């Protein structure tokens, strides 16, 4: 019975997932979490399914949480979904109820109040910080193509992903 429920969840036309690093060009690999109920242990267990999604706007990067939709008329067999919306950029999580940005368990406004009460510590300032991606091609190499490592070499290549 659990497998029938899982198949139903993954067959939805709209899914939410996280972009993971991949060797694809022109598309992203999106990891969608779902739960499977074990009748013997009477508990739910976390599983993941990966989908290949095209990004028409080319704004999404690795680590972003996105909404993907199923493509009605598939051009390529591998690409089954497209990214319709970026919910959260990597590192910028917004509380869905209040609409404020959250860092850990506190909102940024709460952190600012605490700094005003106890004195500024000189930590990271979110308001003056530039957007993610300004160091692309200088210190941030997430836009470069990656490949799967099949062997361990003495010199470590930052563009290789362990198999």
mmCIF file of C-alpha atoms in Angstrom:
data_model
loop_
_atom_site.group_PDB
_atom_site.id
_atom_site.type_symbol
_atom_site.label_atom_id
_atom_site.label_comp_id
_atom_site.label_asym_id
_atom_site.label_seq_id
_atom_site.Cartn_x
_atom_site.Cartn_y
_atom_site.Cartn_z
ATOM 1 C CA UNK A 1 0.000 0.000 0.000
ATOM 2 C CA UNK A 2 2.836 2.416 0.792
ATOM 3 C CA UNK A 3 4.249 2.160 -2.726
ATOM 4 C CA UNK A 4 0.868 3.141 -4.228
ATOM 5 C CA UNK A 5 0.774 6.279 -2.047
ATOM 6 C CA UNK A 6 4.368 7.162 -3.000
ATOM 7 C CA UNK A 7 3.626 6.757 -6.692
ATOM 8 C CA UNK A 8 0.616 9.055 -6.295
ATOM 9 C CA UNK A 9 2.665 11.760 -4.594
ATOM 10 C CA UNK A 10 5.397 11.752 -7.247
ATOM 11 C CA UNK A 11 2.889 11.806 -10.117
ATOM 12 C CA UNK A 12 1.566 15.241 -9.106
ATOM 13 C CA UNK A 13 2.023 17.882 -11.764
ATOM 14 C CA UNK A 14 3.489 20.397 -9.265
ATOM 15 C CA UNK A 15 6.316 19.427 -6.884
ATOM 16 C CA UNK A 16 8.697 21.270 -4.537
ATOM 17 C CA UNK A 17 12.363 20.300 -4.405
ATOM 18 C CA UNK A 18 15.948 21.435 -3.976
ATOM 19 C CA UNK A 19 18.447 21.847 -6.811
ATOM 20 C CA UNK A 20 21.440 19.538 -6.363
ATOM 21 C CA UNK A 21 24.806 19.641 -8.193
ATOM 22 C CA UNK A 22 24.838 17.794 -11.489
ATOM 23 C CA UNK A 23 26.782 17.398 -14.716
ATOM 24 C CA UNK A 24 23.880 18.611 -16.864
ATOM 25 C CA UNK A 25 24.077 21.643 -19.123
ATOM 26 C CA UNK A 26 20.925 23.629 -19.796
ATOM 27 C CA UNK A 27 18.944 21.867 -17.067
ATOM 28 C CA UNK A 28 19.020 21.211 -13.309
ATOM 29 C CA UNK A 29 18.646 18.096 -11.212
ATOM 30 C CA UNK A 30 15.936 18.677 -8.604
ATOM 31 C CA UNK A 31 15.673 16.423 -5.539
ATOM 32 C CA UNK A 32 12.096 16.054 -4.272
ATOM 33 C CA UNK A 33 11.605 14.623 -0.752
ATOM 34 C CA UNK A 34 8.683 12.392 0.187
ATOM 35 C CA UNK A 35 7.764 10.056 3.045
ATOM 36 C CA UNK A 36 7.102 6.318 2.944
ATOM 37 C CA UNK A 37 5.077 4.665 5.698
ATOM 38 C CA UNK A 38 6.424 1.353 7.028
ATOM 39 C CA UNK A 39 3.520 -0.793 8.272
ATOM 40 C CA UNK A 40 5.794 -3.028 10.337
ATOM 41 C CA UNK A 41 7.503 -0.212 12.250
ATOM 42 C CA UNK A 42 4.480 2.132 12.115
ATOM 43 C CA UNK A 43 6.617 5.104 11.137
ATOM 44 C CA UNK A 44 7.313 7.343 8.138
ATOM 45 C CA UNK A 45 10.763 7.352 6.520
ATOM 46 C CA UNK A 46 12.260 10.062 4.342
ATOM 47 C CA UNK A 47 13.055 9.231 0.701
ATOM 48 C CA UNK A 48 14.126 11.344 -2.284
ATOM 49 C CA UNK A 49 13.340 11.236 -5.991
ATOM 50 C CA UNK A 50 15.366 13.180 -8.532
ATOM 51 C CA UNK A 51 13.870 14.893 -11.572
ATOM 52 C CA UNK A 52 15.533 16.691 -14.474
ATOM 53 C CA UNK A 53 14.043 20.168 -14.916
ATOM 54 C CA UNK A 54 14.735 22.909 -17.437
ATOM 55 C CA UNK A 55 15.043 26.490 -16.244
ATOM 56 C CA UNK A 56 13.562 28.963 -18.749
ATOM 57 C CA UNK A 57 14.635 32.033 -16.737
ATOM 58 C CA UNK A 58 18.193 30.785 -15.968
ATOM 59 C CA UNK A 59 18.019 32.346 -12.483
ATOM 60 C CA UNK A 60 18.182 29.219 -10.312
ATOM 61 C CA UNK A 61 21.407 27.894 -8.830
ATOM 62 C CA UNK A 62 22.496 24.895 -6.815
ATOM 63 C CA UNK A 63 20.905 24.897 -3.354
ATOM 64 C CA UNK A 64 17.773 26.865 -4.260
ATOM 65 C CA UNK A 65 14.350 25.514 -3.291
ATOM 66 C CA UNK A 66 12.132 25.560 -6.390
ATOM 67 C CA UNK A 67 8.648 24.651 -7.601
ATOM 68 C CA UNK A 68 8.691 22.348 -10.630
ATOM 69 C CA UNK A 69 5.839 21.548 -12.980
ATOM 70 C CA UNK A 70 5.428 18.634 -15.354
ATOM 71 C CA UNK A 71 5.979 19.368 -19.046
ATOM 72 C CA UNK A 72 2.947 18.449 -21.151
ATOM 73 C CA UNK A 73 4.728 18.092 -24.502
ATOM 74 C CA UNK A 74 8.217 16.792 -23.797
ATOM 75 C CA UNK A 75 10.900 17.805 -26.309
ATOM 76 C CA UNK A 76 13.597 15.648 -24.726
ATOM 77 C CA UNK A 77 12.975 12.339 -23.000
ATOM 78 C CA UNK A 78 15.217 13.147 -20.006
ATOM 79 C CA UNK A 79 13.742 16.556 -19.175
ATOM 80 C CA UNK A 80 10.340 15.866 -17.608
ATOM 81 C CA UNK A 81 9.713 19.085 -15.644
ATOM 82 C CA UNK A 82 10.416 22.812 -15.783
ATOM 83 C CA UNK A 83 11.153 25.247 -12.963
ATOM 84 C CA UNK A 84 8.152 27.532 -12.578
ATOM 85 C CA UNK A 85 9.182 29.468 -9.467
ATOM 86 C CA UNK A 86 12.110 29.876 -7.089
ATOM 87 C CA UNK A 87 10.713 29.731 -3.561
ATOM 88 C CA UNK A 88 13.928 30.377 -1.626
ATOM 89 C CA UNK A 89 17.395 31.315 -2.742
ATOM 90 C CA UNK A 90 20.117 29.338 -1.029
ATOM 91 C CA UNK A 91 20.613 30.947 2.377
ATOM 92 C CA UNK A 92 17.598 33.288 2.203
ATOM 93 C CA UNK A 93 14.672 31.538 3.900
ATOM 94 C CA UNK A 94 11.428 33.468 4.247
ATOM 95 C CA UNK A 95 8.816 32.616 6.875
ATOM 96 C CA UNK A 96 5.611 31.804 4.959
ATOM 97 C CA UNK A 97 3.313 33.228 7.657
ATOM 98 C CA UNK A 98 4.975 36.526 8.567
ATOM 99 C CA UNK A 99 6.900 37.036 5.317
ATOM 100 C CA UNK A 100 10.117 37.937 7.173
ATOM 101 C CA UNK A 101 13.521 36.454 6.458
ATOM 102 C CA UNK A 102 14.713 33.885 8.991
ATOM 103 C CA UNK A 103 18.202 33.001 10.243
ATOM 104 C CA UNK A 104 18.110 29.790 12.261
ATOM 105 C CA UNK A 105 15.162 30.054 14.643
ATOM 106 C CA UNK A 106 15.057 33.869 14.737
ATOM 107 C CA UNK A 107 13.939 36.485 12.255
ATOM 108 C CA UNK A 108 16.374 39.113 11.074
ATOM 109 C CA UNK A 109 14.327 41.780 12.897
ATOM 110 C CA UNK A 110 14.705 39.868 16.185
ATOM 111 C CA UNK A 111 18.447 39.601 15.632
ATOM 112 C CA UNK A 112 18.614 43.352 15.019
ATOM 113 C CA UNK A 113 16.709 44.042 18.273
ATOM 114 C CA UNK A 114 19.095 41.819 20.233
ATOM 115 C CA UNK A 115 22.073 43.653 18.732
ATOM 116 C CA UNK A 116 20.563 46.986 19.744
ATOM 117 C CA UNK A 117 19.978 45.777 23.324
ATOM 118 C CA UNK A 118 23.369 44.176 23.885
ATOM 119 C CA UNK A 119 25.471 46.209 21.488
ATOM 120 C CA UNK A 120 26.422 45.473 17.915
ATOM 121 C CA UNK A 121 28.895 42.632 17.541
ATOM 122 C CA UNK A 122 29.941 43.546 14.008
ATOM 123 C CA UNK A 123 28.561 40.342 12.565
ATOM 124 C CA UNK A 124 27.202 39.917 9.065
ATOM 125 C CA UNK A 125 24.909 42.737 7.909
ATOM 126 C CA UNK A 126 22.139 41.361 5.695
ATOM 127 C CA UNK A 127 20.849 44.737 4.499
ATOM 128 C CA UNK A 128 24.114 45.930 2.966
ATOM 129 C CA UNK A 129 25.250 42.532 1.680
ATOM 130 C CA UNK A 130 25.282 42.088 -2.098
ATOM 131 C CA UNK A 131 23.119 39.460 -3.790
ATOM 132 C CA UNK A 132 24.308 35.901 -4.166
ATOM 133 C CA UNK A 133 26.358 35.366 -7.300
ATOM 134 C CA UNK A 134 28.449 38.537 -7.364
ATOM 135 C CA UNK A 135 31.656 36.486 -6.959
ATOM 136 C CA UNK A 136 30.846 34.216 -9.907
ATOM 137 C CA UNK A 137 33.983 33.283 -11.849
ATOM 138 C CA UNK A 138 36.291 34.876 -9.230
ATOM 139 C CA UNK A 139 35.699 32.926 -6.007
ATOM 140 C CA UNK A 140 32.346 31.216 -6.613
ATOM 141 C CA UNK A 141 32.636 28.437 -9.163
ATOM 142 C CA UNK A 142 29.120 26.953 -8.881
ATOM 143 C CA UNK A 143 28.354 27.953 -12.482
ATOM 144 C CA UNK A 144 31.188 25.873 -13.888
ATOM 145 C CA UNK A 145 30.437 22.424 -15.299
ATOM 146 C CA UNK A 146 31.069 19.551 -12.915
ATOM 147 C CA UNK A 147 31.811 15.888 -13.549
ATOM 148 C CA UNK A 148 31.690 12.631 -11.623
ATOM 149 C CA UNK A 149 34.953 11.479 -10.029
ATOM 150 C CA UNK A 150 35.693 7.808 -10.566
ATOM 151 C CA UNK A 151 39.203 7.831 -9.056
ATOM 152 C CA UNK A 152 40.954 9.595 -6.184
ATOM 153 C CA UNK A 153 43.931 11.631 -7.341
ATOM 154 C CA UNK A 154 46.617 13.406 -5.316
ATOM 155 C CA UNK A 155 45.517 16.818 -6.624
ATOM 156 C CA UNK A 156 41.882 17.486 -5.726
ATOM 157 C CA UNK A 157 39.748 19.037 -8.464
ATOM 158 C CA UNK A 158 36.990 21.316 -7.128
ATOM 159 C CA UNK A 159 34.719 20.543 -10.098
ATOM 160 C CA UNK A 160 34.534 16.822 -9.431
ATOM 161 C CA UNK A 161 31.625 15.210 -7.586
ATOM 162 C CA UNK A 162 32.213 11.943 -5.748
ATOM 163 C CA UNK A 163 30.386 9.079 -7.321
#
